[in-house]
Coordinates of C-alpha atoms and ligand atoms in Angstrom, one line a residue:
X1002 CA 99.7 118.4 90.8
X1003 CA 99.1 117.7 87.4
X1004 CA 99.7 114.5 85.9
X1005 CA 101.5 113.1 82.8
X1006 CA 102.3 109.4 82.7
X1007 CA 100.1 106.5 83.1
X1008 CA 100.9 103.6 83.9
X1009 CA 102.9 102.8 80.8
X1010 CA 104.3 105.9 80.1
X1011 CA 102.7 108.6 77.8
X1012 CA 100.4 107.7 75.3
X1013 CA 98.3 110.3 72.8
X1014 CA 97.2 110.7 68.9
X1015 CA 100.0 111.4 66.7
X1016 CA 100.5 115.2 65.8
X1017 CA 97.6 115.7 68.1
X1018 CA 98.7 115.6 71.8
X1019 CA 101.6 113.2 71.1
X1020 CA 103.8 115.8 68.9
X1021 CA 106.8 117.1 68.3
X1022 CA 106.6 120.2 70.4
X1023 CA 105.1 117.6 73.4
X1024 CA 107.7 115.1 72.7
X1025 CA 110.8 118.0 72.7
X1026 CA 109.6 119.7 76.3
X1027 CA 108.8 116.3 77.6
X1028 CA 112.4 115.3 76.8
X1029 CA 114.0 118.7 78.3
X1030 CA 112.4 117.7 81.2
X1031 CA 113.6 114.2 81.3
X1032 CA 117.3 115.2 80.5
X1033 CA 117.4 118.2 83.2
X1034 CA 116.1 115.7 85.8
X1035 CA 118.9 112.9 84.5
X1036 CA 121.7 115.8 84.3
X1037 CA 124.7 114.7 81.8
X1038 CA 124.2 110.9 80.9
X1039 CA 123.6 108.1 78.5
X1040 CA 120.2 107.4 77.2
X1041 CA 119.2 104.5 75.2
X1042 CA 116.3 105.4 72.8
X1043 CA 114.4 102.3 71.3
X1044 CA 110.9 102.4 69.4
X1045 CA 108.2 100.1 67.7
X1046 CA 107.0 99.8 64.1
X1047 CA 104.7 103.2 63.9
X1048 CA 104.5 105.2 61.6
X1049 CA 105.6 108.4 63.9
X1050 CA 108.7 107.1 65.2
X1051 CA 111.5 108.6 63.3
X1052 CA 109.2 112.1 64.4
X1053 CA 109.2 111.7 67.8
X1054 CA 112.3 110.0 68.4
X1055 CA 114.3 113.0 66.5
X1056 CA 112.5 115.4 68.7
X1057 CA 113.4 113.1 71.9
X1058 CA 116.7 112.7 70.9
X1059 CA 117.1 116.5 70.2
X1060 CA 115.9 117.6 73.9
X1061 CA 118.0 115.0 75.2
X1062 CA 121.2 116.3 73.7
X1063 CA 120.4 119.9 74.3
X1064 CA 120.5 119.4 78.1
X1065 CA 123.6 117.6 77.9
X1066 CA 122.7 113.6 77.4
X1067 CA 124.7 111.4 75.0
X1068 CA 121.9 109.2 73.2
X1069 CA 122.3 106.4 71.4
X1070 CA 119.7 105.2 68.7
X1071 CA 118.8 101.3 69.0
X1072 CA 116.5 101.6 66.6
X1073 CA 113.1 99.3 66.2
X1074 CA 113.2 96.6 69.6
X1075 CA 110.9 94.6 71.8
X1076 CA 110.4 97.1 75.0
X1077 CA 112.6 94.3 77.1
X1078 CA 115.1 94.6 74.6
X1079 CA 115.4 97.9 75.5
X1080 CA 115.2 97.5 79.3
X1081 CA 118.2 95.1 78.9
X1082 CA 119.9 97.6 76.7
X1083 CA 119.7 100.1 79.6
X1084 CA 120.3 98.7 82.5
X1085 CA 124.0 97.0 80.5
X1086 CA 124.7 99.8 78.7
X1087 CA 122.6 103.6 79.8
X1088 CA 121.9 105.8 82.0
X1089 CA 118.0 106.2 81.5
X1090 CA 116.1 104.3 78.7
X1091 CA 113.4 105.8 76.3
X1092 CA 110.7 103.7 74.4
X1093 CA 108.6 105.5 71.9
X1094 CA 105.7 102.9 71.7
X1095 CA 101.8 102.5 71.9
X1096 CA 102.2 99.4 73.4
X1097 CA 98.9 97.5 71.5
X1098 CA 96.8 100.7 70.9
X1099 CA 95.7 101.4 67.3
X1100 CA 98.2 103.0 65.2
X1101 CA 97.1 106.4 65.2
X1102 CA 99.0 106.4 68.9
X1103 CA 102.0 106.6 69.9
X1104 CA 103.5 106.5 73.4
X1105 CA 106.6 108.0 75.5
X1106 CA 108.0 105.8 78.2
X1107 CA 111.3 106.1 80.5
X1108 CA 113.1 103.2 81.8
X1109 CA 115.4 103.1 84.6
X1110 CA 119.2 102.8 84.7
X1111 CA 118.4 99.4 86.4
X1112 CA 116.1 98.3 83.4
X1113 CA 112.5 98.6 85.5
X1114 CA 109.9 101.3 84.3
X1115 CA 110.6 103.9 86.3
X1116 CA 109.1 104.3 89.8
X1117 CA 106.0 107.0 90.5
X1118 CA 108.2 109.2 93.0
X1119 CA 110.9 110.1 89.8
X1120 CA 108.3 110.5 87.4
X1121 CA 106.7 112.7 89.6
X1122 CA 110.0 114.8 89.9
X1123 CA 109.7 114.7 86.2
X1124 CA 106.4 115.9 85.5
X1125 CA 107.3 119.2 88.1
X1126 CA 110.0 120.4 85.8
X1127 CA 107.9 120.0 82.7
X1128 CA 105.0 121.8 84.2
X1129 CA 107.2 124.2 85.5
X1130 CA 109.6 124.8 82.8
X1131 CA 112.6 125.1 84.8
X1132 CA 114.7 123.2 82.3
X1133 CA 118.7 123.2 82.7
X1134 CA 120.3 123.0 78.9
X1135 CA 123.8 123.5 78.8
X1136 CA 126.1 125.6 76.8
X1137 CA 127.5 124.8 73.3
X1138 CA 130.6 123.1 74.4
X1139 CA 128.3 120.3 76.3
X1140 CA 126.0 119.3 73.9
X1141 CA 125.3 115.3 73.7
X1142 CA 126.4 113.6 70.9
X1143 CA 124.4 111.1 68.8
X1144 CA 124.8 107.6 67.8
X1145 CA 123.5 104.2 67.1
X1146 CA 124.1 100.5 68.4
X1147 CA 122.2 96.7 67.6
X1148 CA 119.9 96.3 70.9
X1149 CA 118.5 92.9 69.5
X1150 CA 121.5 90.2 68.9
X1151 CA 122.5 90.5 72.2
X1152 CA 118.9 90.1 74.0
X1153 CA 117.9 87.2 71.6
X1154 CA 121.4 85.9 73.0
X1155 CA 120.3 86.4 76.8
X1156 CA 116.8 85.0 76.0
X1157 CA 118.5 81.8 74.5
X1158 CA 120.8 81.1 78.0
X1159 CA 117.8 81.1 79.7
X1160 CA 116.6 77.8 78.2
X1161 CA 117.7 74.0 77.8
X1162 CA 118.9 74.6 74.0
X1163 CA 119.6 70.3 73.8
X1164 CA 116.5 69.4 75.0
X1165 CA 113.8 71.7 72.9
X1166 CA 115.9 71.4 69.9
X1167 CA 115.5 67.4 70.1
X1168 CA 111.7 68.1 70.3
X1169 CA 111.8 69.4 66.8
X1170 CA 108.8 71.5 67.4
X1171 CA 106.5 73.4 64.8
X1172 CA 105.6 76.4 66.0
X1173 CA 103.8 79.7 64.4
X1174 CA 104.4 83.1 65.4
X1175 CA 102.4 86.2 64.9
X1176 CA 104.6 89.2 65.5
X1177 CA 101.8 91.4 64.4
X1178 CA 103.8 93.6 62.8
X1179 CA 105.7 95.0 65.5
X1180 CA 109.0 94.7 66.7
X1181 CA 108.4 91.3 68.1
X1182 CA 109.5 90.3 64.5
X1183 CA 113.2 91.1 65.1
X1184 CA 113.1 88.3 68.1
X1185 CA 110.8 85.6 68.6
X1186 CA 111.3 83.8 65.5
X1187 CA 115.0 84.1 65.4
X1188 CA 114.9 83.0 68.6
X1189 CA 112.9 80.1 67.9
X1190 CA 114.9 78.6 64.7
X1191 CA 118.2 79.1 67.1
X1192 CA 116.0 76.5 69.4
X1193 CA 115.4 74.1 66.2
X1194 CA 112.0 74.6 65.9
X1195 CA 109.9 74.7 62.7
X1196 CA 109.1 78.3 62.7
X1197 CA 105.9 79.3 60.2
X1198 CA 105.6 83.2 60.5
X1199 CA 102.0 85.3 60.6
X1200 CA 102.7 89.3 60.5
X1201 CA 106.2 89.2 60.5
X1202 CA 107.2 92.3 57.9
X1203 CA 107.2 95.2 60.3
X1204 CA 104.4 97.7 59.6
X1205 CA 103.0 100.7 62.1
X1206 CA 100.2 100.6 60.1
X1207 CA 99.7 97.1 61.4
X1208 CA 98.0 95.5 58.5
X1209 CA 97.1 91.9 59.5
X1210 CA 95.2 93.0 62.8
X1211 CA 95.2 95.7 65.4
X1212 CA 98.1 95.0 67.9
X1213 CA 96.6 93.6 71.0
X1214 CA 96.4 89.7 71.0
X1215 CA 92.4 89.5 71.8
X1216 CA 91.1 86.1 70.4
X1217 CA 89.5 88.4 67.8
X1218 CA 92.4 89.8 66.3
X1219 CA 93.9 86.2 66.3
X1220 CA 91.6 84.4 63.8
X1221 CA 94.4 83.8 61.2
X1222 CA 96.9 82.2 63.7
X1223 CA 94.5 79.8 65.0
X1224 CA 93.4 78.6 61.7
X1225 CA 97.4 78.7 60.7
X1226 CA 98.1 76.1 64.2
X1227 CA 95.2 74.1 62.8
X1228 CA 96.3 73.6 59.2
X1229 CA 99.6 73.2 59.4
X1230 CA 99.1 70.9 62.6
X1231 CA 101.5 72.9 64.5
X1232 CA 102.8 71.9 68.2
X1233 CA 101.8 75.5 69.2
X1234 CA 101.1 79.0 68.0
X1235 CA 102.5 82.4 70.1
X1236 CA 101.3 86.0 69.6
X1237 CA 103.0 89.4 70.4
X1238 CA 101.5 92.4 71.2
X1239 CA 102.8 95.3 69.1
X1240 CA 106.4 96.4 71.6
X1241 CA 106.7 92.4 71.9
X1242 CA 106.3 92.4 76.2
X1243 CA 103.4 90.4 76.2
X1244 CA 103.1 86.8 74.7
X1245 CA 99.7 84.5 74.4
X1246 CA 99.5 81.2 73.5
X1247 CA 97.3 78.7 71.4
X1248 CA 97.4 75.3 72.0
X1249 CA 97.6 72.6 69.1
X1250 CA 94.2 72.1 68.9
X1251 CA 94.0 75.9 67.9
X1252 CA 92.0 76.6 71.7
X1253 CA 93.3 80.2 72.5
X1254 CA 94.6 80.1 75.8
X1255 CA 93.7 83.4 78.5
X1256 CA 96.9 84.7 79.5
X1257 CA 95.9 83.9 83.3
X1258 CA 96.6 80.0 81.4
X1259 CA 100.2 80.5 81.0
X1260 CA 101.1 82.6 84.1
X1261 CA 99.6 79.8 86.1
X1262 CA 101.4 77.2 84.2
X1263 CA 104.8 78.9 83.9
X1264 CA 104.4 79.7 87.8
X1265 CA 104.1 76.5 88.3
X1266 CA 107.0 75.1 87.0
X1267 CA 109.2 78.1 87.8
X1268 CA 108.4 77.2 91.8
X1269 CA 108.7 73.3 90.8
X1270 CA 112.3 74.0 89.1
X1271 CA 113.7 76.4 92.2
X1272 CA 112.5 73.8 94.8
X1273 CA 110.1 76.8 96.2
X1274 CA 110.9 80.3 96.1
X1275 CA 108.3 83.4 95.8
X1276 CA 105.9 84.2 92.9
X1277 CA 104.4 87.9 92.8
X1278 CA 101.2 88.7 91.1
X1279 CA 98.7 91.5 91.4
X1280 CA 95.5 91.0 93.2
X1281 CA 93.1 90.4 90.0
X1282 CA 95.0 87.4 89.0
X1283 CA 93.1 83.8 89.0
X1284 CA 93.2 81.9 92.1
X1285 CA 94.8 79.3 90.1
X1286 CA 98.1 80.6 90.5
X1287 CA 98.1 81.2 94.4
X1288 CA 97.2 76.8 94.2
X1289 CA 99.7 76.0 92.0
X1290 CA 102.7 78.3 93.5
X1291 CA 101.4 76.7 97.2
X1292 CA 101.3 73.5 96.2
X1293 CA 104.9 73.4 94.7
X1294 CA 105.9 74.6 98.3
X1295 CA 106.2 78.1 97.0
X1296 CA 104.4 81.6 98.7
X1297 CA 102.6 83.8 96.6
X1298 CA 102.3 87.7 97.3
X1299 CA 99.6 89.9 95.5
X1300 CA 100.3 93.4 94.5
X1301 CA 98.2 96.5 93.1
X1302 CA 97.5 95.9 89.6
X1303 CA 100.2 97.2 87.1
X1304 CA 103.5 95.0 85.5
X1305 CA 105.8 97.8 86.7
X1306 CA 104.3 97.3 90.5
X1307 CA 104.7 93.8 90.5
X1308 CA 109.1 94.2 89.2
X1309 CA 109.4 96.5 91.8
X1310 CA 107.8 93.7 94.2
X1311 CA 109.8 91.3 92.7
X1312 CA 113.2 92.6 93.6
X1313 CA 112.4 93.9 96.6
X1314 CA 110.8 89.8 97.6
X1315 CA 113.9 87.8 95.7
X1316 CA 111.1 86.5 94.3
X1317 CA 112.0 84.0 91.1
X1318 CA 108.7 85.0 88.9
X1319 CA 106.2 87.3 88.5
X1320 CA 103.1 88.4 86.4
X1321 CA 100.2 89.7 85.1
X1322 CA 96.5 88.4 83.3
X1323 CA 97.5 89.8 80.1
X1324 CA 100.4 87.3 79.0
X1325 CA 103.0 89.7 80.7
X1326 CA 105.6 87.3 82.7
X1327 CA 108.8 88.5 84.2
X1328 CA 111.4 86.0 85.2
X1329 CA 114.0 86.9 87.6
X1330 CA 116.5 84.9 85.9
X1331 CA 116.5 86.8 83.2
X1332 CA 115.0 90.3 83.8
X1333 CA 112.6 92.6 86.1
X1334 CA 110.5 93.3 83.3
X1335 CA 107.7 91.2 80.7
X1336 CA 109.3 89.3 78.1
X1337 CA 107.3 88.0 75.1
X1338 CA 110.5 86.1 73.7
X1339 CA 111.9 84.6 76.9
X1340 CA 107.7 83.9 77.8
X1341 CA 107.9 82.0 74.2
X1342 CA 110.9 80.3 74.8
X1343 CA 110.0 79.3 78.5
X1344 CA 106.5 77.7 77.4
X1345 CA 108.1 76.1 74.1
X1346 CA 110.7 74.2 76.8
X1347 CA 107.7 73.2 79.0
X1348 CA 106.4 71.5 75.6
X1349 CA 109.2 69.6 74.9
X1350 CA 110.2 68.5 78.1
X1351 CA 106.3 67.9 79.1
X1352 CA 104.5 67.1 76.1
X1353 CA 101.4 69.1 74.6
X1354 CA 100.5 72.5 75.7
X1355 CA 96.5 71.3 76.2
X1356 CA 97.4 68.5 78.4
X1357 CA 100.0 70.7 80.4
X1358 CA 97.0 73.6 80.7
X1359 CA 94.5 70.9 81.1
X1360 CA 96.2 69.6 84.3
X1361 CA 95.8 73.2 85.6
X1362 CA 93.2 74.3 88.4
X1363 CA 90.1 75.8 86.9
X1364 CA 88.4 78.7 87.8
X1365 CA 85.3 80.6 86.5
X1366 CA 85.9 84.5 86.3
X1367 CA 83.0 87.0 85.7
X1368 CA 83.7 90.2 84.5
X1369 CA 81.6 93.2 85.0
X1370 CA 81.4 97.2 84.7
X1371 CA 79.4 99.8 85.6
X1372 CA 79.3 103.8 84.9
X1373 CA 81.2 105.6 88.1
X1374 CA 82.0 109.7 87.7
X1375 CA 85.9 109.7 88.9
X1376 CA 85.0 112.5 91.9
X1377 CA 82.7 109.4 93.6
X1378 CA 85.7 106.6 93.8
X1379 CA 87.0 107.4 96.7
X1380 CA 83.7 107.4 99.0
X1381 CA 82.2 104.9 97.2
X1382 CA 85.5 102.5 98.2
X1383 CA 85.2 103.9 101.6
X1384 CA 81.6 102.8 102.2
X1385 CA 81.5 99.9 100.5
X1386 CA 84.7 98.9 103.0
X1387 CA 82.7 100.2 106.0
X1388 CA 80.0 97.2 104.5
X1389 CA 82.2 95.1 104.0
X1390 CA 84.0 95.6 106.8
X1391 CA 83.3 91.9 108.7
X1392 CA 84.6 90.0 105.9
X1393 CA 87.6 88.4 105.0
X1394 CA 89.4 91.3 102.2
X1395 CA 92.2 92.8 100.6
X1396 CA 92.4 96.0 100.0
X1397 CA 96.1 96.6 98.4
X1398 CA 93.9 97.4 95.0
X1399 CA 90.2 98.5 94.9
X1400 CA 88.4 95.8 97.5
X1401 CA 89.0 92.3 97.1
X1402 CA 86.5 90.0 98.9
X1403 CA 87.3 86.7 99.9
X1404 CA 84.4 83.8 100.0
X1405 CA 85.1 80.3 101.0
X1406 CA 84.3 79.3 97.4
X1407 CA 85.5 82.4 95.5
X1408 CA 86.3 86.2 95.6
X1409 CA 85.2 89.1 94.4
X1410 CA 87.1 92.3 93.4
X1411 CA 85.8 95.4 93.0
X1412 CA 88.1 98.3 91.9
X1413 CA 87.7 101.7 90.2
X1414 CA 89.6 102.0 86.7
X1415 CA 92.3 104.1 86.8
X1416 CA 91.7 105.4 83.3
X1417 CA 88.1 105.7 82.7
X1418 CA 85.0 107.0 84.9
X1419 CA 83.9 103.2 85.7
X1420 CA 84.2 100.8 88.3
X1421 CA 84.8 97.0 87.5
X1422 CA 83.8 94.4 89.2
X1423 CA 85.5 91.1 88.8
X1424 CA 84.4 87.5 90.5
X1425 CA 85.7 84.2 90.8
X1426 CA 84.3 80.6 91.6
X1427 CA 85.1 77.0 90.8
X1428 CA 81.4 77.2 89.5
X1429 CA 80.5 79.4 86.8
X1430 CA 77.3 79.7 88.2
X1431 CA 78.7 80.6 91.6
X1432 CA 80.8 83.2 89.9
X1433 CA 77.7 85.1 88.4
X1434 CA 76.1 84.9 91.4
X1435 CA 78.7 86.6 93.5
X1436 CA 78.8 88.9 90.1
X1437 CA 75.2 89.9 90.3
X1438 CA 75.4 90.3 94.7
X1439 CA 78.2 93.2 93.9
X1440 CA 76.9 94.7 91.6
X1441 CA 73.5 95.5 93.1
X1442 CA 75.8 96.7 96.2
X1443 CA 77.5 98.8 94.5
X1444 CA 74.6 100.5 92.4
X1445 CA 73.0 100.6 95.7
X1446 CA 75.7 102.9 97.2
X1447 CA 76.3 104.9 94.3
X1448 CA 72.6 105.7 94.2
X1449 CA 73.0 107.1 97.3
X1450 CA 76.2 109.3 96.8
X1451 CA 74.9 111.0 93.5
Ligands
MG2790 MG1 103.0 95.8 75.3

């Protein structure tokens, strides 16, 4: 069957494939499959949501859903939103893609992204056009509701408010123009800090820098940490799920950085307890969580995957690479404030960020890619299994190799015709060398199949 969402939702160019007409059958769908209920519809700064989210809203009501407006919120704003106060959550965002997108996503009544099986119940009806509207004495109504005070209130009972606000940190925040501007620095003066702002006017035509928080697009706020000799500088993507940190010598810190550190002292502060993260993640994590007496279970790549894992485990914290942490204490889904607010605690109960990421196990990851048509995938992951077949691997995602020094993970994209091939060593060397093994396996077997 045809296929609609990804793995974050629906995404497309505005008034190209992400229209109005797109947007309105998508939503019949989505409110025929829900039947009469509450949806929560949040968005992000672009330019296209008012469009879209009239056109949701409308589709919505016509099959019988009451839906109420929250206007402009982080995506985990939202997910709180729904699972206190909906039915079924909608968030119109593009994530970090340039602006020209714009993105459909559902949440579940629990708050998690909704699971593959529904969205595949989904995707029938709209392919099918069966959709159930009702008649005119059933019509939803419309209205609006704050979805921020209340989630910058949960973020803030998360954390020791006493002992960070004795810290007196300074901290800058690039919100990049999204919606992360409506949280993480409120959320941060509430904890006493010093907040300096980078980005922080709300703008879908996201003027300072493109929304993802590459170490490119982050030139200003590491210049800003450095001048203003800041304790610590955090980024948002443009929904605010994702946070990344600089450290207050300006070093930009990989996002595998904090989810190793945060894992750490999430399994050091619950006495044990499980951490889930998805096969590609640094090896750094799996020592840290064991070492703290904790047990560490991989998943298939994807932030939805690893909630899903999380509540079915107990588990107390889960993540991804990308500066996407979930904390059961709080919420089954990434949180860029409570992610701020957990590492600025860390600082000023353990001192400075480079000595807390300096104490860290390091790795050495290499990162490769190579050309791969989508219809050879599948055998070329079944015969490179049959090679590999003697070795030590994982295959919950693509093939992971393990190596008594380091592993290698090889694993076709799910969005483009490629395969990457990701290795890890202590050694850097080491980790080029297992880099360059794989890949001349892999060409090797794909020369063969074409
Ligand atoms: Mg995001």
């Amino acid at each position: 069957m045809k296929k609609l969402f990804g793995t974050n939702g629906v995404r497309g160019v505005v008034n190209e494939d992400m229209n109005i007409d797109f947007a309105l059958r998508l939503s019949k769908a989505i409110g025929t499959w829900l039947g009469e209920g509450t949806v929560a519809i949040g968005t992000d700064t672009r330019l296209s949501n008012h469009m879209l989210k009239s056109s949701v809203a409308s589709g919505l009501m016509a099959c019988g859903c009451d839906v109420i407006d929250i206007g402009e919120v982080p995506t985990p704003a939202l997910q709180m939103y729904t699972r206190e106060k909906a039915d079924l959550g909608i968030g119109i965002t593009a994530s970090h893609n340039p602006p020209r997108f714009n993105g459909i996503k559902c949440v579940d009544g629990d708050g998690t992204e909704l699971v593959r099986w529904k969205e595949e119940e989904i995707e029938k009806i709209y392919f099918t056009l069966e959709f159930k509207t009702v008649d005119w004495k059933s019509v939803g109504r419309l209205s609006s509701d704050d979805g921020i005070e209340s989630y910058n209130q949960a973020v803030l009972a998360n954390v020791d408010k006493d002992l960070i606000k004795k810290a007196k940190l300074k901290v800058v925040v690039d919100c990049a123009n999204g919606v992360g501007t409506y949280s993480t620095p409120a959320i941060l003066r509430e904890l006493g800090c010093r907040v300096i702002t980078l980005n922080a006017q709300p703008d879908g035509t996201f003027p300072g820098h493109e929304s993802e928080p590459t170490e490119r697009n982050l030139r200003d706020l590491i210049s800003m940490v450095k001048e203003t000799d800041a304790d610590l500088g955090i980024a948002n993507d443009g929904d605010a799920d994702r946070a990344i940190f600089i450290d207050e010598n300006g070093r930009f810190l990989h996002g595998d950085r904090t989810l190793t550190l945060v894992a750490k002292n999430e399994v050091e502060k619950h006495g044990g307890g499980t951490v889930v993260t998805p096969v590609s993640s640094s090896s750094s994590v799996k020592d840290v969580v064991e070492e703290e007496g904790g047990e560490l279970v991989y998943t298939a790549v994807g932030s939805p995957i690893v909630a899903r894992e999380m509540i079915e485990r107990k588990a107390i914290f889960g993540g991804e690479e990308n500066g996407g942490l979930i904390f059961s204490d709080h919420q089954y889904c990434r949180d860029a404030a409570m992610t701020a607010a957990k590492v600025v605690e860390l600082v000023a109960d353990k001192g400075s960020l480079s000595s807390l990421v300096d104490s860290l196990p390091q790795y050495s990851l290499d990162k490769r890619g190579l050309k791969c048509r989508n219809e050879l995938k599948e055998r070329l992951m079944e015969e490179l299994k049959s090679f590999y077949n003697e070795c030590d691997y994982d295959d919950t995602d693509g093939l992971k190799i393990y190596y008594d020094d380091g592993w290698v993970l090889i694993r076709p994209s799910g969005t483009e015709p490629k395969v990457r091939i990701y290795s890890e060593a202590k050694d850097k060397n080491r980790a080029e060398a297992l880099g360059d093994k794989h890949l001349g396996q892999v060409e090797k077997i794909l020369s063969r199949l074409i």
